[in-house]
Amino acid sequence: QVQLVESGGGLVQAGGSLRLSCAATGRSFRYAMGWFRQAPGKEREFLAAITWTTFNTYYADSVKGRFTISRDNAKNTVSLQMNSLKPEDTAVYYCAANTRGYSGNRYEPLWYDYWGQGTQVTVSS
């Protein structure tokens, strides 16, 4: 079992920055992690992912160059640094864990088997 808790969301003006964190508890932190978001009336959208050993990172085109995913395996945390925020970045942000291995598509929600409860990010214009 894995428990994920996000923090760091809030209200920010366009052009500003936020840093989201996700704390993992439960089994050993030896699994891939990802960040998604979901805006009202829209599907859950992949943002970024990171592997647990080589720290390889993957990004959606919509956030590449603005968002950075990182992890600290000693602290069992994964973070998402978000810069140059836009009003269209407004959504609930979720961290997710894949504990089942690397087969499949890391860009799809179904690849992940554990999810946090989400944290709201609102970007005002």
PDB file of C-alpha atoms in Angstrom:
ATOM      1  CA  GLN A   1       0.000   0.000   0.000  1.00  0.00           C
ATOM      2  CA  VAL A   2       1.093   3.535  -0.791  1.00  0.00           C
ATOM      3  CA  GLN A   3      -0.371   6.756   0.528  1.00  0.00           C
ATOM      4  CA  LEU A   4       0.241  10.017  -1.316  1.00  0.00           C
ATOM      5  CA  VAL A   5      -0.439  13.488   0.053  1.00  0.00           C
ATOM      6  CA  GLU A   6      -0.038  16.620  -2.058  1.00  0.00           C
ATOM      7  CA  SER A   7       0.614  20.103  -0.732  1.00  0.00           C
ATOM      8  CA  GLY A   8       1.593  23.520  -2.016  1.00  0.00           C
ATOM      9  CA  GLY A   9      -1.411  24.490  -4.068  1.00  0.00           C
ATOM     10  CA  GLY A  10      -3.007  27.898  -3.859  1.00  0.00           C
ATOM     11  CA  LEU A  11      -3.853  31.100  -5.661  1.00  0.00           C
ATOM     12  CA  VAL A  12      -1.200  32.823  -7.756  1.00  0.00           C
ATOM     13  CA  GLN A  13      -1.188  35.555 -10.374  1.00  0.00           C
ATOM     14  CA  ALA A  14      -0.392  34.818 -13.982  1.00  0.00           C
ATOM     15  CA  GLY A  15       3.366  34.710 -14.496  1.00  0.00           C
ATOM     16  CA  GLY A  16       3.962  33.563 -10.949  1.00  0.00           C
ATOM     17  CA  SER A  17       5.331  30.313  -9.565  1.00  0.00           C
ATOM     18  CA  LEU A  18       4.238  27.548  -7.239  1.00  0.00           C
ATOM     19  CA  ARG A  19       5.960  24.437  -5.968  1.00  0.00           C
ATOM     20  CA  LEU A  20       3.855  21.376  -5.315  1.00  0.00           C
ATOM     21  CA  SER A  21       5.053  18.543  -3.130  1.00  0.00           C
ATOM     22  CA  CYS A  22       3.855  14.983  -2.739  1.00  0.00           C
ATOM     23  CA  ALA A  23       4.787  12.921   0.289  1.00  0.00           C
ATOM     24  CA  ALA A  24       4.673   9.155  -0.048  1.00  0.00           C
ATOM     25  CA  THR A  25       4.277   6.705   2.808  1.00  0.00           C
ATOM     26  CA  GLY A  26       3.867   2.977   2.924  1.00  0.00           C
ATOM     27  CA  ARG A  27       6.068   0.660   0.926  1.00  0.00           C
ATOM     28  CA  SER A  28       9.626   1.509  -0.112  1.00  0.00           C
ATOM     29  CA  PHE A  29       9.851   4.550  -2.416  1.00  0.00           C
ATOM     30  CA  ARG A  30      11.109   2.466  -5.343  1.00  0.00           C
ATOM     31  CA  TYR A  31       8.610   3.309  -8.014  1.00  0.00           C
ATOM     32  CA  ALA A  32       7.938   5.812 -10.743  1.00  0.00           C
ATOM     33  CA  MET A  33       5.976   8.955  -9.927  1.00  0.00           C
ATOM     34  CA  GLY A  34       3.907  11.322 -11.995  1.00  0.00           C
ATOM     35  CA  TRP A  35       1.895  14.521 -11.834  1.00  0.00           C
ATOM     36  CA  PHE A  36      -1.465  15.060 -13.489  1.00  0.00           C
ATOM     37  CA  ARG A  37      -4.095  17.769 -13.381  1.00  0.00           C
ATOM     38  CA  GLN A  38      -7.788  17.958 -13.998  1.00  0.00           C
ATOM     39  CA  ALA A  39      -9.783  21.060 -14.753  1.00  0.00           C
ATOM     40  CA  PRO A  40     -13.595  21.166 -14.447  1.00  0.00           C
ATOM     41  CA  GLY A  41     -15.253  19.369 -17.335  1.00  0.00           C
ATOM     42  CA  LYS A  42     -11.956  18.075 -18.706  1.00  0.00           C
ATOM     43  CA  GLU A  43     -10.125  14.766 -18.627  1.00  0.00           C
ATOM     44  CA  ARG A  44      -7.212  14.158 -16.334  1.00  0.00           C
ATOM     45  CA  GLU A  45      -4.094  15.425 -18.105  1.00  0.00           C
ATOM     46  CA  PHE A  46      -0.555  14.095 -17.820  1.00  0.00           C
ATOM     47  CA  LEU A  47       2.039  16.699 -16.861  1.00  0.00           C
ATOM     48  CA  ALA A  48       5.287  15.025 -15.875  1.00  0.00           C
ATOM     49  CA  ALA A  49       6.815  11.769 -14.682  1.00  0.00           C
ATOM     50  CA  ILE A  50      10.088  10.655 -13.146  1.00  0.00           C
ATOM     51  CA  THR A  51      11.710   7.243 -12.711  1.00  0.00           C
ATOM     52  CA  TRP A  52      12.997   6.125  -9.320  1.00  0.00           C
ATOM     53  CA  THR A  53      16.613   5.138 -10.073  1.00  0.00           C
ATOM     54  CA  THR A  54      17.956   7.136 -12.995  1.00  0.00           C
ATOM     55  CA  PHE A  55      15.599  10.073 -12.419  1.00  0.00           C
ATOM     56  CA  ASN A  56      14.659  10.156 -16.091  1.00  0.00           C
ATOM     57  CA  THR A  57      11.971  12.791 -16.636  1.00  0.00           C
ATOM     58  CA  TYR A  58       9.106  13.074 -19.093  1.00  0.00           C
ATOM     59  CA  TYR A  59       6.911  16.098 -19.776  1.00  0.00           C
ATOM     60  CA  ALA A  60       3.764  17.035 -21.616  1.00  0.00           C
ATOM     61  CA  ASP A  61       4.369  19.563 -24.375  1.00  0.00           C
ATOM     62  CA  SER A  62       1.996  21.975 -22.639  1.00  0.00           C
ATOM     63  CA  VAL A  63       4.314  22.355 -19.643  1.00  0.00           C
ATOM     64  CA  LYS A  64       7.753  21.594 -21.046  1.00  0.00           C
ATOM     65  CA  GLY A  65      10.139  24.401 -20.176  1.00  0.00           C
ATOM     66  CA  ARG A  66       7.825  25.785 -17.474  1.00  0.00           C
ATOM     67  CA  PHE A  67       7.386  22.860 -15.067  1.00  0.00           C
ATOM     68  CA  THR A  68      10.112  20.726 -13.506  1.00  0.00           C
ATOM     69  CA  ILE A  69       9.587  17.420 -11.733  1.00  0.00           C
ATOM     70  CA  SER A  70      12.075  16.213  -9.148  1.00  0.00           C
ATOM     71  CA  ARG A  71      12.246  13.675  -6.354  1.00  0.00           C
ATOM     72  CA  ASP A  72      14.111  13.096  -3.127  1.00  0.00           C
ATOM     73  CA  ASN A  73      14.254   9.391  -2.442  1.00  0.00           C
ATOM     74  CA  ALA A  74      15.706   9.967   1.017  1.00  0.00           C
ATOM     75  CA  LYS A  75      12.629  11.986   1.994  1.00  0.00           C
ATOM     76  CA  ASN A  76      10.094  10.009  -0.046  1.00  0.00           C
ATOM     77  CA  THR A  77       8.907  13.122  -1.824  1.00  0.00           C
ATOM     78  CA  VAL A  78       8.324  14.235  -5.374  1.00  0.00           C
ATOM     79  CA  SER A  79       7.921  17.869  -6.344  1.00  0.00           C
ATOM     80  CA  LEU A  80       6.617  19.882  -9.233  1.00  0.00           C
ATOM     81  CA  GLN A  81       8.088  23.347  -9.694  1.00  0.00           C
ATOM     82  CA  MET A  82       5.717  25.417 -11.792  1.00  0.00           C
ATOM     83  CA  ASN A  83       6.909  28.679 -13.330  1.00  0.00           C
ATOM     84  CA  SER A  84       5.337  31.183 -15.706  1.00  0.00           C
ATOM     85  CA  LEU A  85       1.900  30.058 -14.678  1.00  0.00           C
ATOM     86  CA  LYS A  86      -1.069  30.843 -16.901  1.00  0.00           C
ATOM     87  CA  PRO A  87      -4.791  31.022 -16.150  1.00  0.00           C
ATOM     88  CA  GLU A  88      -5.242  27.827 -18.182  1.00  0.00           C
ATOM     89  CA  ASP A  89      -3.056  26.023 -15.640  1.00  0.00           C
ATOM     90  CA  THR A  90      -5.913  26.323 -13.148  1.00  0.00           C
ATOM     91  CA  ALA A  91      -6.897  22.808 -12.079  1.00  0.00           C
ATOM     92  CA  VAL A  92      -6.686  20.240  -9.327  1.00  0.00           C
ATOM     93  CA  TYR A  93      -3.198  18.739  -9.367  1.00  0.00           C
ATOM     94  CA  TYR A  94      -2.585  15.109  -8.461  1.00  0.00           C
ATOM     95  CA  CYS A  95       0.509  13.073  -7.842  1.00  0.00           C
ATOM     96  CA  ALA A  96       0.451   9.412  -8.745  1.00  0.00           C
ATOM     97  CA  ALA A  97       2.614   6.342  -8.278  1.00  0.00           C
ATOM     98  CA  ASN A  98       3.271   3.325 -10.457  1.00  0.00           C
ATOM     99  CA  THR A  99       4.346   0.400  -8.299  1.00  0.00           C
ATOM    100  CA  ARG A 100       3.766  -2.293 -10.913  1.00  0.00           C
ATOM    101  CA  GLY A 101       6.696  -1.801 -13.262  1.00  0.00           C
ATOM    102  CA  TYR A 102       7.408  -0.007 -16.496  1.00  0.00           C
ATOM    103  CA  SER A 103       5.323  -1.804 -19.093  1.00  0.00           C
ATOM    104  CA  GLY A 104       2.582   0.347 -20.526  1.00  0.00           C
ATOM    105  CA  ASN A 105       2.238   4.057 -21.147  1.00  0.00           C
ATOM    106  CA  ARG A 106       3.430   6.413 -18.437  1.00  0.00           C
ATOM    107  CA  TYR A 107       1.450   9.251 -20.027  1.00  0.00           C
ATOM    108  CA  GLU A 108      -1.885   7.580 -19.251  1.00  0.00           C
ATOM    109  CA  PRO A 109      -3.661   7.673 -15.867  1.00  0.00           C
ATOM    110  CA  LEU A 110      -4.224   3.912 -15.926  1.00  0.00           C
ATOM    111  CA  TRP A 111      -0.450   3.329 -15.732  1.00  0.00           C
ATOM    112  CA  TYR A 112      -0.554   4.558 -12.142  1.00  0.00           C
ATOM    113  CA  ASP A 113      -2.073   2.533  -9.327  1.00  0.00           C
ATOM    114  CA  TYR A 114      -1.985   5.027  -6.447  1.00  0.00           C
ATOM    115  CA  TRP A 115      -3.191   8.615  -6.358  1.00  0.00           C
ATOM    116  CA  GLY A 116      -3.195  11.493  -3.954  1.00  0.00           C
ATOM    117  CA  GLN A 117      -6.293  13.459  -3.058  1.00  0.00           C
ATOM    118  CA  GLY A 118      -5.276  16.454  -5.155  1.00  0.00           C
ATOM    119  CA  THR A 119      -4.440  20.078  -4.452  1.00  0.00           C
ATOM    120  CA  GLN A 120      -6.115  23.077  -6.074  1.00  0.00           C
ATOM    121  CA  VAL A 121      -4.057  25.503  -8.136  1.00  0.00           C
ATOM    122  CA  THR A 122      -5.758  28.693  -9.277  1.00  0.00           C
ATOM    123  CA  VAL A 123      -4.016  31.167 -11.559  1.00  0.00           C
ATOM    124  CA  SER A 124      -5.635  34.581 -11.835  1.00  0.00           C
ATOM    125  CA  SER A 125      -5.243  36.787 -14.882  1.00  0.00           C
TER     126      SER A 125
END
